Amino acid sequence: MATDTASDAGTASTNEPLHVDGQSELDDIVAENDVVLTDFYADWCGPCQMLEPTVETLAADTDATVAKVDVDANQQLAAAYGVQGVPTLILFADGEQVEEIVGLQGEDQLRTLIETYTE
């Protein structure tokens, strides 16, 4: 009777960001979804906190799946993608990394970037 929405992620994007813990989890999300916007963030980072509402809106309003990676809890994962500053946003399309943006970005800019790969 209980519903488990996490296991239903599949190829349909979710309406809220998925919190990633580890390389294999991120690999699965990228493999199962056409377009994935990955937000590498830290709780202590002011610009990351300012970006949070934008990331949540993009998860709800676009065809992209949004993943969030806490760089403090996932230092090896952040290092694997060369993340040196937060926030860093990495966009995956069809299983490949296609874009990397460092710093606070506007919703319109990110929405346009996502739409480049989802349309």
Short mmCIF file of C-alpha atoms in Angstrom, two decimals:
data_model
loop_
_atom_site.label_atom_id
_atom_site.label_comp_id
_atom_site.label_asym_id
_atom_site.label_seq_id
_atom_site.Cartn_x
_atom_site.Cartn_y
_atom_site.Cartn_z
CA MET A 1 0.00 0.00 0.00
CA ALA A 2 2.88 2.38 0.59
CA THR A 3 4.03 4.32 -2.43
CA ASP A 4 7.73 4.64 -3.11
CA THR A 5 8.24 7.49 -5.57
CA ALA A 6 12.04 7.18 -5.61
CA SER A 7 11.93 3.83 -7.41
CA ASP A 8 9.58 5.27 -10.03
CA ALA A 9 12.14 7.81 -11.30
CA GLY A 10 12.86 5.85 -14.49
CA THR A 11 12.94 7.96 -17.64
CA ALA A 12 10.40 10.49 -16.41
CA SER A 13 11.90 13.49 -14.70
CA THR A 14 10.94 14.13 -11.10
CA ASN A 15 9.36 17.33 -9.86
CA GLU A 16 11.88 17.91 -7.10
CA PRO A 17 15.66 17.64 -6.85
CA LEU A 18 17.15 14.21 -6.12
CA HIS A 19 19.83 14.21 -3.45
CA VAL A 20 22.78 12.13 -4.62
CA ASP A 21 25.11 10.21 -2.35
CA GLY A 22 27.99 8.74 -4.32
CA GLN A 23 29.21 8.12 -7.86
CA SER A 24 27.07 5.05 -8.54
CA GLU A 25 23.88 6.88 -7.59
CA LEU A 26 24.72 9.79 -9.90
CA ASP A 27 25.66 7.35 -12.68
CA ASP A 28 22.26 5.64 -12.33
CA ILE A 29 20.37 8.95 -12.50
CA VAL A 30 22.34 10.07 -15.57
CA ALA A 31 21.82 6.69 -17.26
CA GLU A 32 18.07 6.60 -16.56
CA ASN A 33 17.21 10.18 -17.59
CA ASP A 34 17.71 12.03 -20.88
CA VAL A 35 18.74 15.38 -19.37
CA VAL A 36 20.14 15.80 -15.85
CA LEU A 37 21.11 19.11 -14.25
CA THR A 38 23.47 18.35 -11.36
CA ASP A 39 23.94 21.01 -8.68
CA PHE A 40 27.18 20.60 -6.72
CA TYR A 41 26.60 22.66 -3.57
CA ALA A 42 27.58 23.16 0.06
CA ASP A 43 25.29 24.03 2.98
CA TRP A 44 27.63 26.85 4.08
CA CYS A 45 27.69 28.45 0.61
CA GLY A 46 25.64 31.67 0.32
CA PRO A 47 25.31 31.61 -3.49
CA CYS A 48 24.25 27.93 -3.26
CA GLN A 49 21.45 28.91 -0.89
CA MET A 50 20.39 31.70 -3.26
CA LEU A 51 20.34 29.20 -6.15
CA GLU A 52 18.20 26.65 -4.26
CA PRO A 53 14.75 28.11 -5.18
CA THR A 54 15.81 28.33 -8.84
CA VAL A 55 16.95 24.70 -8.85
CA GLU A 56 13.67 23.60 -7.27
CA THR A 57 11.67 25.58 -9.86
CA LEU A 58 13.66 24.04 -12.72
CA ALA A 59 13.04 20.55 -11.30
CA ALA A 60 9.30 21.24 -11.20
CA ASP A 61 8.91 23.15 -14.49
CA THR A 62 11.34 21.59 -16.99
CA ASP A 63 11.86 18.19 -18.58
CA ALA A 64 15.26 17.87 -16.90
CA THR A 65 15.88 15.75 -13.84
CA VAL A 66 17.68 17.78 -11.18
CA ALA A 67 20.28 16.13 -8.95
CA LYS A 68 21.96 17.76 -5.96
CA VAL A 69 25.39 16.75 -4.67
CA ASP A 70 26.65 18.01 -1.30
CA VAL A 71 30.37 18.50 -1.97
CA ASP A 72 31.26 18.17 1.72
CA ALA A 73 29.61 14.75 1.98
CA ASN A 74 30.78 13.66 -1.50
CA GLN A 75 34.30 15.05 -1.86
CA GLN A 76 35.47 12.23 -4.15
CA LEU A 77 32.50 12.71 -6.46
CA ALA A 78 33.09 16.46 -6.63
CA ALA A 79 36.77 15.85 -7.35
CA ALA A 80 35.91 13.35 -10.09
CA TYR A 81 34.07 16.14 -11.95
CA GLY A 82 36.75 18.75 -11.23
CA VAL A 83 34.48 20.82 -9.00
CA GLN A 84 36.65 23.50 -7.39
CA GLY A 85 34.03 26.09 -6.47
CA VAL A 86 30.39 25.99 -5.50
CA PRO A 87 27.84 26.23 -6.83
CA THR A 88 28.90 24.27 -9.90
CA LEU A 89 26.17 23.07 -12.24
CA ILE A 90 26.89 20.21 -14.61
CA LEU A 91 24.41 19.31 -17.33
CA PHE A 92 24.27 15.78 -18.72
CA ALA A 93 22.41 14.91 -21.92
CA ASP A 94 22.04 11.35 -23.22
CA GLY A 95 24.49 10.09 -20.60
CA GLU A 96 27.28 12.55 -21.47
CA GLN A 97 28.47 15.70 -19.70
CA VAL A 98 27.64 18.58 -22.07
CA GLU A 99 27.86 21.75 -19.98
CA GLU A 100 29.53 23.05 -16.81
CA ILE A 101 28.67 26.37 -15.19
CA VAL A 102 30.34 27.75 -12.08
CA GLY A 103 28.70 30.38 -9.89
CA LEU A 104 25.23 31.76 -9.32
CA GLN A 105 23.08 31.70 -12.46
CA GLY A 106 19.70 33.17 -13.31
CA GLU A 107 16.65 30.99 -13.83
CA ASP A 108 16.14 32.19 -17.41
CA GLN A 109 19.72 31.34 -18.40
CA LEU A 110 19.49 27.85 -16.89
CA ARG A 111 16.04 27.22 -18.37
CA THR A 112 17.33 28.16 -21.84
CA LEU A 113 20.33 25.88 -21.39
CA ILE A 114 18.11 22.94 -20.38
CA GLU A 115 15.71 23.58 -23.27
CA THR A 116 18.65 23.40 -25.69
CA TYR A 117 18.93 19.71 -24.83
CA THR A 118 15.31 18.79 -24.11
CA GLU A 119 13.64 20.09 -27.28
#
